Every structure is written in structure tokens, then in C-alpha cells.
């Protein structure tokens, strides 16, 4: 018995069950094309952060734009150099980790990078200082007005 061919739908179902750091997909797949696969992944709040590389033989600009607009983070045309794919994987995973480490409210580096950067200072026998600012009871504002309003800049008119 031959194995069933992979389809976009089976890939989407597997992505929903797994815990992936990166997904590489093709544009042309049975049942669900690559762009539709990307759109479906981006609709799921638990999967939207996973980077997607579309690796395909479709090299037209129109296809590339369609893939990127559907949610692919990168687009690579076959044939490709393995070193190019490995470099793009490393770059996209590094960018994703950096983005996930950022505070969603300020976009400043969050706790994980702060701890990583402070470890060498702690090992040295030198003096250093750490400053930390926090707004007390800001969660109350978020709860009342919503996260969206709390994160966007004020639109008040300026005084003349």
C-alpha cells in the first residue's frame, strides 16, 4: 500500500495538532493550495506566530505576491541552493524569537532578553545597576478601555 500524498488540508490539520517552530509549504498542493493554507493558519490565534516559508516552483511575481499576501513570511523558488534555505530558516526563526520576546505594549525587549543580557554582568565582579519601571494598576485601564486602546498612541488634538 502506497502512502497517501500530502495535501494542504492534511498539513493544516497536522499544524493544529503539533508544536512547530517553522512550517515550509508548497504553493501547489492537492485539496488546499499554499496561499489558502497560509490564510487558514493565520486565522488561528495559536498558529499565527509560526513562520511560514513557501518553497515552490511557481516563480512568477504574481504568485510570489499572492503567497506573501496570504501570510507566508518568505518565498523561495525551486530549484534552490540548500545554503540559501538554511540561511533563510535561521533568519526567520531568529526574527520570530525576537518578536515573541518583545513586550506587545511597548515593543521593547521583554523579560527573556533582559535576563540574557544581564547574566554576563552578574558573573563579573563589577558594580552595575538595573532600572525597572511599571505602571501600577494599568490592568484596570486595559480591562475598562480594552487592550487596543491602551496600546495605541493618544489622538488628542495638540494645543495651538
Coordinates of N, CA, C and O in Angstrom, one line a residue, residues 4-158:
X4 N -0.4 7.9 1.5 CA -1.2 8.9 0.9 C -0.4 10.2 0.6 O 0.4 10.5 1.4
X5 N -0.7 10.8 -0.5 CA 0.0 12.1 -0.8 C -0.4 13.1 0.2 O -1.5 13.2 0.7
X6 N 0.6 14.0 0.6 CA 0.3 15.1 1.5 C -0.5 16.1 0.8 O -0.4 16.4 -0.4
X7 N -1.5 16.7 1.5 CA -2.3 17.7 0.9 C -2.3 18.9 1.8 O -1.8 18.8 3.0
X8 N -2.7 20.0 1.3 CA -2.7 21.2 2.2 C -3.6 21.1 3.4 O -3.3 21.5 4.5
X9 N -4.7 20.3 3.2 CA -5.7 20.1 4.3 C -5.0 19.2 5.4 O -5.2 19.5 6.6
X10 N -4.3 18.1 5.0 CA -3.7 17.3 6.0 C -2.6 18.1 6.7 O -2.4 17.9 7.9
X11 N -1.9 18.9 5.9 CA -0.8 19.8 6.6 C -1.4 20.7 7.6 O -0.9 20.9 8.7
X12 N -2.6 21.3 7.2 CA -3.2 22.3 8.1 C -3.7 21.5 9.4 O -3.5 22.0 10.5
X13 N -4.3 20.4 9.3 CA -4.7 19.6 10.4 C -3.5 19.2 11.3 O -3.6 19.3 12.5
X14 N -2.4 18.8 10.7 CA -1.2 18.4 11.4 C -0.6 19.7 12.2 O -0.2 19.5 13.3
X15 N -0.6 20.8 11.5 CA -0.1 22.0 12.2 C -1.0 22.4 13.4 O -0.4 22.8 14.4
X16 N -2.2 22.1 13.4 CA -3.1 22.4 14.5 C -2.8 21.4 15.7 O -3.1 21.8 16.8
X17 N -2.3 20.2 15.4 CA -2.1 19.2 16.4 C -0.6 19.4 17.0 O -0.4 19.0 18.1
X18 N 0.3 19.9 16.2 CA 1.7 19.9 16.5 C 2.1 21.2 17.2 O 1.4 22.1 17.4
X19 N 3.4 21.2 17.5 CA 4.0 22.4 18.1 C 5.3 22.7 17.3 O 6.4 22.1 17.5
X20 N 5.1 23.5 16.2 CA 6.2 23.7 15.3 C 6.8 25.1 15.4 O 6.2 26.0 15.8
X21 N 8.1 25.1 15.2 CA 8.9 26.4 15.2 C 8.8 27.0 13.8 O 9.1 28.3 13.7
X22 N 8.6 26.3 12.8 CA 8.6 26.8 11.4 C 7.8 25.8 10.5 O 7.8 24.6 10.8
X23 N 7.1 26.3 9.5 CA 6.4 25.5 8.5 C 6.9 25.9 7.1 O 7.0 27.0 6.8
X24 N 7.3 24.8 6.4 CA 7.7 25.0 5.0 C 6.6 24.3 4.2 O 6.3 23.2 4.4
X25 N 6.0 25.1 3.2 CA 4.9 24.6 2.4 C 5.2 24.9 1.0 O 6.0 25.7 0.6
X26 N 4.4 24.2 0.1 CA 4.5 24.4 -1.3 C 3.3 25.3 -1.7 O 2.3 25.4 -0.9
X27 N 3.3 25.9 -2.9 CA 2.2 26.6 -3.4 C 1.2 25.7 -3.9 O 0.0 25.8 -3.6
X28 N 1.6 24.7 -4.7 CA 0.7 23.8 -5.4 C 0.6 22.5 -4.6 O 1.6 21.8 -4.5
X29 N -0.6 22.3 -4.0 CA -0.8 21.1 -3.2 C -2.3 20.7 -3.5 O -3.1 21.5 -3.8
X30 N -2.5 19.4 -3.4 CA -3.9 18.9 -3.6 C -4.8 19.4 -2.5 O -4.3 19.7 -1.4
X31 N -6.1 19.5 -2.7 CA -7.1 19.9 -1.8 C -7.1 21.3 -1.3 O -8.1 22.0 -1.4
X32 N -5.9 21.8 -0.8 CA -5.8 23.2 -0.4 C -4.5 23.8 -0.9 O -3.4 23.3 -0.5
X33 N -4.6 24.8 -1.7 CA -3.4 25.4 -2.2 C -2.6 26.1 -1.1 O -3.2 26.5 0.0
X34 N -1.3 26.4 -1.3 CA -0.4 27.0 -0.3 C -1.0 28.4 0.2 O -1.0 28.6 1.4
X35 N -1.5 29.3 -0.7 CA -2.0 30.5 -0.1 C -3.2 30.3 0.8 O -3.3 31.0 1.9
X36 N -4.1 29.4 0.5 CA -5.2 29.1 1.3 C -4.8 28.5 2.7 O -5.2 28.8 3.7
X37 N -3.8 27.6 2.6 CA -3.1 27.0 3.7 C -2.6 28.1 4.7 O -2.9 28.1 5.9
X38 N -1.9 29.1 4.1 CA -1.3 30.2 4.9 C -2.5 31.0 5.6 O -2.4 31.3 6.7
X39 N -3.5 31.3 4.8 CA -4.6 32.1 5.3 C -5.3 31.4 6.5 O -5.6 32.0 7.5
X40 N -5.5 30.1 6.4 CA -6.1 29.3 7.4 C -5.2 29.3 8.7 O -5.7 29.4 9.8
X41 N -3.9 29.2 8.5 CA -3.0 29.2 9.7 C -3.0 30.5 10.4 O -3.0 30.6 11.6
X42 N -3.1 31.6 9.6 CA -3.1 33.0 10.1 C -4.4 33.3 10.9 O -4.4 34.2 11.7
X43 N -5.4 32.6 10.6 CA -6.7 32.8 11.3 C -6.7 32.3 12.7 O -7.5 32.7 13.5
X44 N -5.9 31.3 12.9 CA -5.8 30.6 14.2 C -4.9 31.3 15.2 O -3.7 31.4 14.9
X45 N -5.4 31.8 16.3 CA -4.6 32.6 17.2 C -3.4 31.8 17.7 O -2.3 32.4 18.0
X46 N -3.5 30.5 17.8 CA -2.4 29.7 18.4 C -1.4 29.4 17.3 O -0.3 28.9 17.7
X47 N -1.7 29.6 16.1 CA -0.7 29.3 15.0 C -0.2 30.5 14.3 O 0.8 30.4 13.5
X48 N -0.8 31.7 14.5 CA -0.4 32.9 13.7 C 1.0 33.3 13.9 O 1.6 33.9 13.0
X49 N 1.7 32.9 15.0 CA 3.1 33.3 15.2 C 4.1 32.4 14.5 O 5.3 32.8 14.4
X50 N 3.7 31.3 14.0 CA 4.6 30.3 13.4 C 5.0 30.9 12.0 O 4.2 31.1 11.2
X51 N 6.3 31.0 11.8 CA 6.8 31.5 10.5 C 6.5 30.4 9.4 O 6.6 29.2 9.7
X52 N 6.2 30.9 8.2 CA 5.9 30.0 7.1 C 6.8 30.4 5.9 O 6.9 31.6 5.6
X53 N 7.5 29.5 5.4 CA 8.3 29.7 4.1 C 7.6 28.9 3.0 O 7.3 27.7 3.2
X54 N 7.2 29.6 1.9 CA 6.7 28.9 0.8 C 7.8 28.6 -0.2 O 8.5 29.5 -0.7
X55 N 8.0 27.3 -0.4 CA 9.1 26.8 -1.2 C 8.4 26.1 -2.4 O 7.8 25.1 -2.3
X56 N 8.5 26.7 -3.6 CA 7.7 26.3 -4.7 C 8.4 26.5 -6.0 O 9.4 27.2 -6.1
X57 N 7.9 25.8 -7.0 CA 8.3 26.0 -8.4 C 7.7 27.2 -9.1 O 8.0 27.5 -10.2
X58 N 6.7 27.8 -8.5 CA 6.0 28.9 -9.1 C 6.7 30.2 -8.8 O 6.7 30.8 -7.8
X59 N 7.4 30.6 -9.9 CA 8.3 31.8 -9.7 C 7.8 33.1 -10.3 O 8.6 34.1 -10.2
X60 N 6.6 33.2 -10.7 CA 6.0 34.4 -11.2 C 5.9 35.4 -10.1 O 5.5 35.0 -9.0
X61 N 6.1 36.7 -10.4 CA 5.9 37.7 -9.4 C 4.5 37.7 -8.8 O 4.3 37.8 -7.6
X62 N 3.5 37.5 -9.6 CA 2.1 37.4 -9.2 C 1.9 36.3 -8.1 O 1.3 36.6 -7.1
X63 N 2.5 35.2 -8.4 CA 2.4 34.0 -7.4 C 3.1 34.4 -6.1 O 2.6 34.1 -5.0
X64 N 4.3 35.0 -6.2 CA 5.0 35.4 -5.0 C 4.3 36.4 -4.2 O 4.1 36.2 -3.0
X65 N 3.7 37.4 -4.8 CA 2.9 38.4 -4.1 C 1.7 37.7 -3.4 O 1.3 38.0 -2.3
X66 N 1.0 36.8 -4.2 CA -0.1 36.1 -3.6 C 0.3 35.3 -2.4 O -0.4 35.3 -1.3
X67 N 1.4 34.6 -2.4 CA 1.9 33.8 -1.3 C 2.2 34.7 -0.1 O 1.8 34.4 1.0
X68 N 2.9 35.8 -0.3 CA 3.3 36.7 0.8 C 2.0 37.3 1.4 O 1.9 37.4 2.6
X69 N 1.1 37.8 0.5 CA -0.1 38.4 1.0 C -1.0 37.4 1.7 O -1.8 37.9 2.6
X70 N -0.9 36.2 1.4 CA -1.7 35.1 2.1 C -1.1 34.8 3.5 O -1.8 34.2 4.3
X71 N 0.1 35.2 3.8 CA 0.6 35.0 5.1 C 2.0 34.4 5.2 O 2.5 34.2 6.3
X72 N 2.6 34.0 4.0 CA 3.9 33.4 4.0 C 4.9 34.5 4.4 O 4.8 35.6 4.0
X73 N 5.9 34.1 5.3 CA 6.9 35.1 5.7 C 8.0 35.2 4.7 O 8.7 36.2 4.7
X74 N 8.2 34.2 3.9 CA 9.3 34.2 2.9 C 8.8 33.3 1.8 O 7.9 32.4 1.9
X75 N 9.4 33.5 0.6 CA 9.0 32.8 -0.6 C 10.3 32.4 -1.3 O 11.1 33.3 -1.6
X76 N 10.5 31.1 -1.6 CA 11.7 30.7 -2.2 C 11.4 29.8 -3.4 O 10.5 28.9 -3.3
X77 N 12.0 30.1 -4.5 CA 11.6 29.3 -5.8 C 12.6 28.2 -6.0 O 13.8 28.3 -5.9
X78 N 12.0 27.0 -6.4 CA 12.8 25.9 -6.8 C 13.3 26.1 -8.2 O 12.6 26.7 -9.0
X79 N 14.5 25.6 -8.6 CA 15.4 24.9 -7.7 C 16.1 26.0 -6.8 O 16.2 27.2 -7.2
X80 N 16.6 25.6 -5.7 CA 17.2 26.5 -4.7 C 18.5 25.9 -4.2 O 18.7 24.7 -4.3
X81 N 19.3 26.7 -3.7 CA 20.6 26.2 -3.0 C 20.2 25.9 -1.6 O 19.6 26.7 -0.9
X82 N 20.6 24.7 -1.1 CA 20.3 24.4 0.3 C 20.9 25.4 1.3 O 20.2 25.7 2.3
X83 N 22.0 26.0 1.0 CA 22.6 27.0 1.9 C 21.7 28.2 2.0 O 21.5 28.8 3.1
X84 N 21.0 28.6 0.9 CA 20.1 29.7 0.9 C 18.9 29.4 1.8 O 18.5 30.2 2.6
X85 N 18.3 28.2 1.7 CA 17.2 27.8 2.5 C 17.6 27.8 4.0 O 16.9 28.3 4.8
X86 N 18.8 27.2 4.3 CA 19.2 27.2 5.7 C 19.4 28.6 6.3 O 19.1 28.9 7.4
X87 N 20.0 29.5 5.5 CA 20.2 30.9 5.9 C 18.8 31.6 6.2 O 18.7 32.3 7.2
X88 N 17.9 31.3 5.3 CA 16.5 31.9 5.5 C 15.8 31.4 6.7 O 15.1 32.1 7.4
X89 N 16.0 30.1 6.9 CA 15.4 29.4 8.1 C 16.0 30.1 9.3 O 15.2 30.5 10.3
X90 N 17.3 30.2 9.4 CA 17.9 30.8 10.6 C 17.5 32.2 10.8 O 17.2 32.6 11.9
X91 N 17.4 33.0 9.7 CA 17.0 34.4 9.8 C 15.5 34.5 10.3 O 15.2 35.3 11.2
X92 N 14.6 33.7 9.8 CA 13.2 33.8 10.1 C 13.0 33.3 11.5 O 12.2 33.9 12.3
X93 N 13.7 32.3 12.0 CA 13.5 31.8 13.4 C 14.1 32.8 14.3 O 13.4 33.1 15.4
X94 N 15.2 33.4 14.0 CA 15.8 34.4 14.9 C 14.8 35.6 15.0 O 14.6 36.2 16.1
X95 N 14.3 36.1 13.9 CA 13.4 37.2 13.9 C 12.1 36.9 14.7 O 11.6 37.7 15.5
X96 N 11.6 35.7 14.6 CA 10.4 35.3 15.3 C 10.6 35.2 16.8 O 9.8 35.7 17.6
X97 N 11.8 34.7 17.2 CA 12.1 34.7 18.6 C 12.2 36.1 19.2 O 11.7 36.4 20.2
X98 N 12.9 37.0 18.4 CA 13.0 38.4 18.9 C 11.6 39.0 19.0 O 11.3 39.7 19.9
X99 N 10.8 38.8 18.0 CA 9.4 39.4 18.1 C 8.6 38.8 19.2 O 7.8 39.6 19.8
X100 N 8.7 37.6 19.5 CA 7.9 37.0 20.6 C 8.4 37.4 21.9 O 7.7 37.4 22.9
X101 N 9.7 37.8 22.0 CA 10.3 38.2 23.2 C 9.9 39.7 23.5 O 10.1 40.1 24.7
X102 N 9.4 40.4 22.6 CA 9.1 41.8 22.7 C 7.8 42.0 23.5 O 6.9 41.2 23.4
X103 N 7.8 43.0 24.3 CA 6.6 43.4 25.0 C 5.5 43.9 24.0 O 5.8 44.8 23.2
X104 N 4.3 43.3 24.0 CA 3.4 43.7 22.9 C 2.9 45.2 23.1 O 2.4 45.8 22.2
X105 N 3.0 45.7 24.3 CA 2.5 47.0 24.6 C 3.5 48.1 24.1 O 3.2 49.1 23.5
X106 N 4.8 47.9 24.5 CA 5.8 48.9 24.2 C 6.7 48.5 23.0 O 7.4 49.3 22.4
X107 N 6.7 47.2 22.6 CA 7.6 46.6 21.6 C 9.1 46.7 22.1 O 10.0 46.3 21.3
X108 N 9.4 47.0 23.3 CA 10.7 47.0 23.9 C 11.0 45.5 24.2 O 10.1 44.7 24.3
X109 N 12.3 45.2 24.3 CA 12.6 43.8 24.6 C 12.0 43.4 26.0 O 12.0 44.2 26.9
X110 N 11.4 42.2 26.0 CA 10.8 41.8 27.2 C 11.7 41.2 28.2 O 12.9 41.3 28.1
X111 N 11.2 40.4 29.1 CA 11.9 39.8 30.2 C 13.0 38.8 29.7 O 14.1 38.9 30.2
X112 N 12.7 37.9 28.8 CA 13.8 36.9 28.4 C 15.1 37.6 27.9 O 16.1 37.3 28.3
X113 N 15.0 38.6 26.9 CA 16.2 39.2 26.5 C 16.9 40.0 27.6 O 18.1 40.1 27.7
X114 N 16.1 40.6 28.5 CA 16.7 41.3 29.6 C 17.5 40.4 30.5 O 18.6 40.8 30.9
X115 N 17.0 39.2 30.8 CA 17.7 38.3 31.6 C 19.0 37.8 30.9 O 20.0 37.6 31.5
X116 N 18.8 37.5 29.6 CA 20.0 37.0 28.8 C 21.1 38.1 28.8 O 22.3 37.8 29.0
X117 N 20.7 39.3 28.7 CA 21.7 40.4 28.6 C 22.3 40.7 30.0 O 23.5 41.2 30.1
X118 N 21.6 40.4 31.1 CA 22.1 40.7 32.4 C 23.0 39.6 33.0 O 23.8 39.8 33.9
X119 N 22.9 38.4 32.5 CA 23.7 37.2 33.0 C 25.2 37.5 33.0 O 25.9 37.3 34.0
X120 N 25.8 38.0 31.9 CA 27.2 38.3 31.9 C 27.6 39.3 33.0 O 28.7 39.2 33.6
X121 N 26.7 40.3 33.2 CA 27.0 41.3 34.2 C 27.0 40.7 35.6 O 27.8 41.1 36.5
X122 N 26.1 39.8 35.8 CA 26.1 39.1 37.2 C 27.3 38.3 37.4 O 27.7 38.2 38.6
X123 N 27.9 37.7 36.4 CA 29.1 36.8 36.6 C 30.3 37.6 36.9 O 31.2 37.2 37.5
X124 N 30.4 38.9 36.3 CA 31.5 39.7 36.6 C 31.5 40.3 38.0 O 30.4 40.4 38.6
X125 N 32.6 40.6 38.5 CA 32.7 41.1 39.9 C 32.8 42.6 39.8 O 33.7 43.3 40.3
X126 N 31.8 43.2 39.1 CA 31.7 44.6 38.9 C 30.4 45.1 39.4 O 29.4 44.4 39.5
X127 N 30.3 46.4 39.6 CA 29.0 47.0 40.0 C 28.2 47.4 38.8 O 28.8 47.8 37.8
X128 N 26.9 47.2 38.9 CA 26.0 47.6 37.8 C 24.6 47.8 38.4 O 24.4 47.4 39.5
X129 N 23.8 48.6 37.7 CA 22.5 48.9 38.2 C 21.5 48.5 37.1 O 21.7 48.4 36.0
X130 N 20.3 48.1 37.6 CA 19.2 47.8 36.8 C 18.0 48.7 37.2 O 17.7 48.8 38.4
X131 N 17.4 49.3 36.2 CA 16.2 50.1 36.5 C 15.0 49.4 35.8 O 15.0 48.8 34.8
X132 N 13.9 49.4 36.6 CA 12.6 48.8 36.1 C 11.5 49.7 36.4 O 11.3 50.1 37.5
X133 N 10.7 50.0 35.4 CA 9.5 50.9 35.6 C 8.3 50.1 35.3 O 8.2 49.3 34.3
X134 N 7.3 50.4 36.1 CA 6.0 49.7 35.8 C 4.9 50.6 36.2 O 5.0 51.5 37.1
X135 N 3.8 50.6 35.5 CA 2.6 51.4 35.9 C 1.7 50.6 36.8 O 1.2 49.5 36.3
X136 N 1.5 51.0 38.0 CA 0.6 50.3 38.9 C -0.8 50.4 38.4 O -1.3 51.4 37.9
X137 N -1.5 49.2 38.5 CA -2.9 49.1 38.2 C -3.3 49.4 36.7 O -4.4 49.8 36.4
X138 N -2.3 49.3 35.8 CA -2.6 49.5 34.4 C -3.6 48.5 33.9 O -4.3 48.8 32.9
X139 N -3.6 47.3 34.5 CA -4.5 46.3 34.0 C -6.0 46.8 34.2 O -6.8 46.5 33.3
X140 N -6.3 47.6 35.1 CA -7.6 48.2 35.3 C -8.0 49.0 34.1 O -9.1 48.9 33.6
X141 N -7.0 49.8 33.6 CA -7.3 50.6 32.4 C -7.5 49.7 31.2 O -8.5 49.9 30.4
X142 N -6.7 48.6 31.0 CA -6.9 47.7 30.0 C -8.3 47.0 30.0 O -9.0 46.8 29.0
X143 N -8.7 46.6 31.3 CA -9.9 45.9 31.4 C -11.1 46.9 31.1 O -12.1 46.4 30.5
X144 N -11.0 48.1 31.5 CA -12.1 49.1 31.2 C -12.2 49.5 29.8 O -13.2 49.6 29.2
X145 N -11.0 49.9 29.2 CA -11.0 50.5 27.9 C -10.5 49.6 26.7 O -10.7 49.9 25.6
X146 N -10.0 48.4 27.1 CA -9.5 47.5 26.1 C -8.1 47.6 25.8 O -7.5 48.7 25.8
X147 N -7.5 46.5 25.5 CA -6.0 46.4 25.2 C -5.7 47.3 24.0 O -4.7 48.0 23.9
X148 N -6.6 47.3 23.0 CA -6.4 48.0 21.8 C -6.2 49.5 22.0 O -5.3 50.2 21.5
X149 N -7.1 50.1 22.9 CA -7.0 51.5 23.2 C -5.8 51.8 24.0 O -5.1 52.9 23.9
X150 N -5.4 50.9 24.9 CA -4.2 51.1 25.8 C -2.9 51.1 25.0 O -2.0 51.7 25.4
X151 N -2.9 50.4 23.9 CA -1.6 50.2 23.1 C -1.4 51.3 22.1 O -0.3 51.5 21.6
X152 N -2.4 52.0 21.6 CA -2.3 52.9 20.6 C -2.0 54.3 21.2 O -2.5 54.6 22.2
X153 N -1.2 55.1 20.4 CA -1.0 56.5 20.9 C -2.2 57.3 21.0 O -3.2 57.1 20.3
X154 N -2.2 58.3 21.9 CA -3.4 59.2 22.0 C -3.6 60.0 20.8 O -2.6 60.4 20.1
X155 N -4.8 60.3 20.4 CA -5.1 61.0 19.2 C -5.7 62.4 19.6 O -6.4 63.0 18.8
X156 N -5.4 62.9 20.8 CA -5.9 64.2 21.2 C -5.3 65.3 20.3 O -4.1 65.2 20.0
X157 N -6.1 66.3 20.0 CA -5.6 67.4 19.2 C -4.5 68.2 20.0 O -4.6 68.3 21.3
X158 N -3.5 68.7 19.4 CA -2.5 69.5 20.0 C -3.0 70.9 20.3 O -3.7 71.5 19.5

